[in-house]
Coordinates of C-alpha atoms in Angstrom, one line a residue:
Chain A
A17 CA -70.8 -53.5 17.0
Q18 CA -73.5 -53.2 14.4
T19 CA -74.5 -56.3 12.5
V20 CA -76.8 -57.0 9.6
T21 CA -78.4 -60.4 8.9
Q22 CA -80.0 -61.7 5.8
S23 CA -81.2 -65.1 6.5
Q24 CA -82.3 -66.0 3.0
P25 CA -79.3 -66.8 0.8
E26 CA -81.6 -67.4 -2.3
M27 CA -85.2 -66.7 -3.2
S28 CA -87.3 -67.2 -6.3
V29 CA -90.4 -65.5 -7.6
Q30 CA -92.7 -65.8 -10.5
E31 CA -92.9 -62.9 -12.9
A32 CA -95.6 -60.5 -11.8
E33 CA -95.9 -61.9 -8.4
T34 CA -94.7 -60.4 -5.1
V35 CA -91.6 -61.3 -3.1
T36 CA -90.4 -60.1 0.3
L37 CA -86.7 -60.3 1.3
S38 CA -85.8 -60.3 5.0
C39 CA -83.3 -58.3 6.8
T40 CA -82.6 -57.9 10.6
Y41 CA -80.0 -55.8 12.2
D42 CA -78.5 -55.2 15.6
T43 CA -77.5 -51.7 17.0
S44 CA -77.6 -49.8 20.1
E45 CA -77.8 -46.5 18.3
S46 CA -81.0 -44.6 17.8
D47 CA -80.1 -42.6 14.8
Y48 CA -79.3 -44.5 11.6
Y49 CA -80.1 -45.3 8.0
L50 CA -81.0 -48.5 6.4
F51 CA -80.6 -49.4 2.7
W52 CA -81.4 -52.0 0.1
Y53 CA -78.9 -52.3 -2.7
K54 CA -79.3 -54.3 -5.9
Q55 CA -76.3 -55.9 -7.6
P56 CA -77.3 -57.3 -11.0
P57 CA -75.1 -59.7 -13.0
S58 CA -73.2 -56.5 -14.2
R59 CA -72.0 -56.2 -10.6
Q60 CA -73.0 -52.5 -10.5
M61 CA -74.4 -51.7 -7.1
I62 CA -77.7 -49.8 -7.4
L63 CA -79.5 -48.1 -4.5
V64 CA -83.0 -49.5 -4.4
I65 CA -84.4 -47.8 -1.4
R66 CA -83.4 -45.9 1.8
Q67 CA -85.0 -45.6 5.1
E68 CA -84.2 -43.1 7.8
A69 CA -84.7 -44.7 11.3
Y70 CA -86.4 -41.5 12.7
K71 CA -89.1 -41.8 10.1
Q72 CA -92.0 -44.0 11.1
Q73 CA -93.4 -44.1 7.6
N74 CA -92.2 -46.9 5.4
A75 CA -90.3 -45.8 2.4
T76 CA -91.5 -46.7 -1.0
E77 CA -90.0 -46.4 -4.5
N78 CA -92.4 -47.5 -7.3
R79 CA -92.7 -51.3 -7.0
F80 CA -90.3 -51.4 -4.1
S81 CA -91.5 -50.9 -0.5
V82 CA -90.0 -51.6 2.9
N83 CA -91.5 -52.8 6.2
F84 CA -89.5 -51.1 8.9
Q85 CA -90.0 -52.4 12.3
K86 CA -87.6 -50.4 14.5
A87 CA -88.4 -52.2 17.8
A88 CA -87.9 -55.5 16.2
K89 CA -85.0 -54.3 14.3
S90 CA -86.4 -55.7 11.1
F91 CA -86.2 -54.1 7.6
S92 CA -87.8 -56.2 4.9
L93 CA -88.0 -55.3 1.2
K94 CA -91.1 -56.1 -0.8
I95 CA -91.0 -56.2 -4.5
S96 CA -94.4 -56.1 -6.3
D97 CA -95.1 -57.1 -9.8
S98 CA -91.7 -58.7 -10.2
Q99 CA -89.9 -58.3 -13.4
L100 CA -87.3 -60.3 -15.1
G101 CA -84.9 -57.3 -14.6
D102 CA -85.4 -57.6 -10.8
A103 CA -83.1 -60.7 -10.8
A104 CA -80.0 -59.9 -8.8
M105 CA -78.3 -60.1 -5.6
Y106 CA -79.9 -57.9 -3.0
F107 CA -78.0 -56.4 0.0
C108 CA -79.4 -54.9 3.1
A109 CA -77.1 -52.3 4.7
Y110 CA -76.9 -50.2 7.8
R111 CA -75.2 -46.9 8.4
R112 CA -75.1 -44.8 11.6
D113 CA -76.2 -41.3 11.2
M114 CA -73.5 -38.8 10.1
N115 CA -74.1 -36.6 13.2
Y116 CA -72.2 -39.2 15.2
G117 CA -69.1 -38.1 13.4
G118 CA -65.9 -40.1 13.0
A119 CA -64.6 -42.3 10.4
T120 CA -66.9 -45.3 11.4
N121 CA -69.9 -44.0 9.4
K122 CA -69.5 -46.8 6.9
L123 CA -72.0 -49.0 5.4
I124 CA -72.4 -52.5 7.0
F125 CA -73.6 -55.0 4.5
G126 CA -75.6 -58.2 5.0
T127 CA -74.5 -61.3 3.2
G128 CA -77.1 -60.8 0.5
T129 CA -80.0 -62.6 -0.9
L130 CA -79.8 -63.9 -4.6
L131 CA -83.2 -63.3 -6.3
A132 CA -84.2 -65.3 -9.2
V133 CA -87.3 -64.3 -11.2
Q134 CA -89.0 -67.0 -13.2
P135 CA -90.8 -66.2 -16.5
Chain B
G1 CA -77.8 -39.7 -9.8
A2 CA -74.2 -39.1 -9.3
V3 CA -71.7 -41.2 -11.3
V4 CA -68.6 -42.9 -10.1
S5 CA -66.2 -44.4 -12.8
Q6 CA -63.5 -47.1 -12.3
H7 CA -60.6 -47.8 -14.6
P8 CA -59.8 -50.4 -15.7
S9 CA -62.9 -52.6 -15.8
R10 CA -60.7 -55.6 -16.2
V11 CA -57.0 -56.1 -15.7
I12 CA -54.7 -59.3 -15.9
C13 CA -51.3 -59.0 -14.5
K14 CA -48.5 -61.3 -13.8
S15 CA -47.6 -62.3 -10.3
G16 CA -45.2 -60.0 -8.6
T17 CA -46.2 -57.0 -10.5
S18 CA -48.2 -54.0 -9.3
V19 CA -51.5 -52.8 -10.7
K20 CA -53.3 -49.5 -10.1
I21 CA -57.0 -49.0 -10.2
E22 CA -58.5 -45.6 -10.4
C23 CA -61.9 -44.4 -9.0
R24 CA -63.3 -41.1 -10.1
S25 CA -66.4 -39.2 -9.0
L26 CA -67.5 -37.6 -12.3
D27 CA -70.1 -35.0 -11.2
F28 CA -69.6 -34.4 -7.6
Q29 CA -66.8 -33.9 -5.1
A30 CA -66.2 -36.8 -2.7
T31 CA -64.4 -36.1 0.6
T32 CA -64.6 -39.9 1.4
M33 CA -64.1 -42.8 -0.8
F34 CA -64.3 -46.4 0.1
W35 CA -62.6 -49.5 -1.4
Y36 CA -64.2 -52.9 -1.3
R37 CA -63.3 -56.4 -2.3
Q38 CA -65.9 -58.9 -3.4
F39 CA -65.6 -62.6 -3.9
P40 CA -68.1 -64.5 -6.2
K41 CA -71.6 -64.5 -4.6
K42 CA -70.4 -62.9 -1.5
S43 CA -70.9 -59.6 0.2
L44 CA -68.7 -56.6 -0.2
M45 CA -65.9 -56.5 2.1
L46 CA -64.7 -53.0 3.1
M47 CA -60.9 -52.8 2.7
A48 CA -60.3 -49.1 3.6
T49 CA -61.8 -45.7 3.9
S50 CA -60.0 -42.9 2.1
N51 CA -60.3 -39.3 3.0
E52 CA -59.0 -36.6 0.6
G53 CA -55.6 -35.2 1.7
S54 CA -55.1 -37.7 4.6
K55 CA -53.9 -41.3 5.0
A56 CA -56.5 -44.1 4.4
T57 CA -57.9 -45.9 7.3
Y58 CA -57.6 -49.7 6.7
E59 CA -60.0 -52.3 8.1
Q60 CA -58.5 -55.0 10.3
G61 CA -56.7 -57.7 8.4
V62 CA -56.0 -55.5 5.4
E63 CA -52.3 -55.1 4.6
K64 CA -51.8 -51.4 4.1
D65 CA -48.4 -52.0 2.5
K66 CA -49.9 -54.2 -0.1
F67 CA -53.0 -52.3 -0.9
L68 CA -51.9 -48.7 -1.3
I69 CA -54.6 -46.1 -1.4
N70 CA -54.2 -42.5 -2.5
H71 CA -56.9 -40.0 -2.4
A72 CA -55.1 -36.9 -3.9
S73 CA -58.1 -34.9 -5.1
L74 CA -61.8 -34.6 -4.3
T75 CA -62.7 -36.6 -7.4
L76 CA -60.0 -39.2 -7.6
S77 CA -58.8 -42.1 -5.5
T78 CA -56.4 -44.9 -6.6
L79 CA -55.8 -48.4 -5.2
T80 CA -52.5 -50.0 -6.0
V81 CA -52.1 -53.7 -5.5
T82 CA -48.4 -54.1 -5.0
S83 CA -46.5 -57.4 -5.7
A84 CA -49.8 -59.0 -6.7
H85 CA -50.3 -62.7 -6.2
P86 CA -53.0 -65.1 -7.6
E87 CA -54.9 -64.9 -4.1
D88 CA -55.3 -61.1 -4.9
S89 CA -57.5 -62.0 -7.8
S90 CA -60.9 -60.6 -7.1
F91 CA -63.4 -57.9 -7.9
Y92 CA -62.7 -54.5 -6.5
I93 CA -65.3 -51.9 -6.1
C94 CA -64.9 -48.3 -5.0
S95 CA -67.5 -46.0 -3.7
A96 CA -67.6 -42.3 -3.2
R97 CA -69.7 -40.3 -0.7
A98 CA -71.3 -37.1 -1.5
E99 CA -71.0 -34.7 1.4
G100 CA -73.9 -32.8 2.7
G101 CA -77.6 -33.3 1.9
D102 CA -79.8 -35.4 4.1
S103 CA -78.1 -38.8 3.8
Y104 CA -74.6 -38.5 2.6
E105 CA -75.4 -40.7 -0.3
Q106 CA -72.8 -43.3 -1.2
Y107 CA -72.4 -44.1 -4.9
F108 CA -70.7 -47.1 -6.4
G109 CA -68.4 -47.6 -9.3
P110 CA -68.8 -50.4 -11.7
G111 CA -65.9 -52.4 -10.3
T112 CA -62.8 -53.8 -11.6
R113 CA -61.9 -57.4 -12.1
L114 CA -58.3 -58.2 -11.2
T115 CA -56.7 -61.5 -12.4
V116 CA -53.3 -62.4 -11.2
T117 CA -51.6 -65.1 -13.2

């Protein structure tokens, strides 16, 4: 079974600085997607960034980028120029490729990292 | 992006009563919807996967007779907590998956806070 591990329950960063959140996963599948979701105090889940496993290039979205190491099964999130609005719980998630079919194409979440941004 | 709504956002009910939570995909059709439960500062726990027109698939340990899920249309799924008890108090989140495209994106509702007194 696939698992997602986030080893940092809490992190803190100064405003305007850079922070990296760690995520590792375990799978025997070759085709899958990895996601980072943000859950601010409002509890609304927001997709931050998505990485397709078949793509070697790391995904980026403005100040957010990932370091995807497929062989090491590592998928870290880097937040540059941190802002107060980045304070939230961040969840790493895995999903097998839809081509596998079946009802098991569900998101598997890590336990989350609570990020605090200090002014 | 696509929008998923949930209603109500908060509900308080008495122990022993039933409460229904609605999840709607507002601007897309969702063949598959998911229901999650989340405790404070914890991750999302998948309760069940719901496919339009068929019975929901429940995760291990989730009582299907207690948490009734109906997915009657491509834009609406409901979760009914039957004979609610205080231990059912939690934050419930639905998610709808847009079919097709490159990644079958999953969009989340804003959640419903259930308090059972």
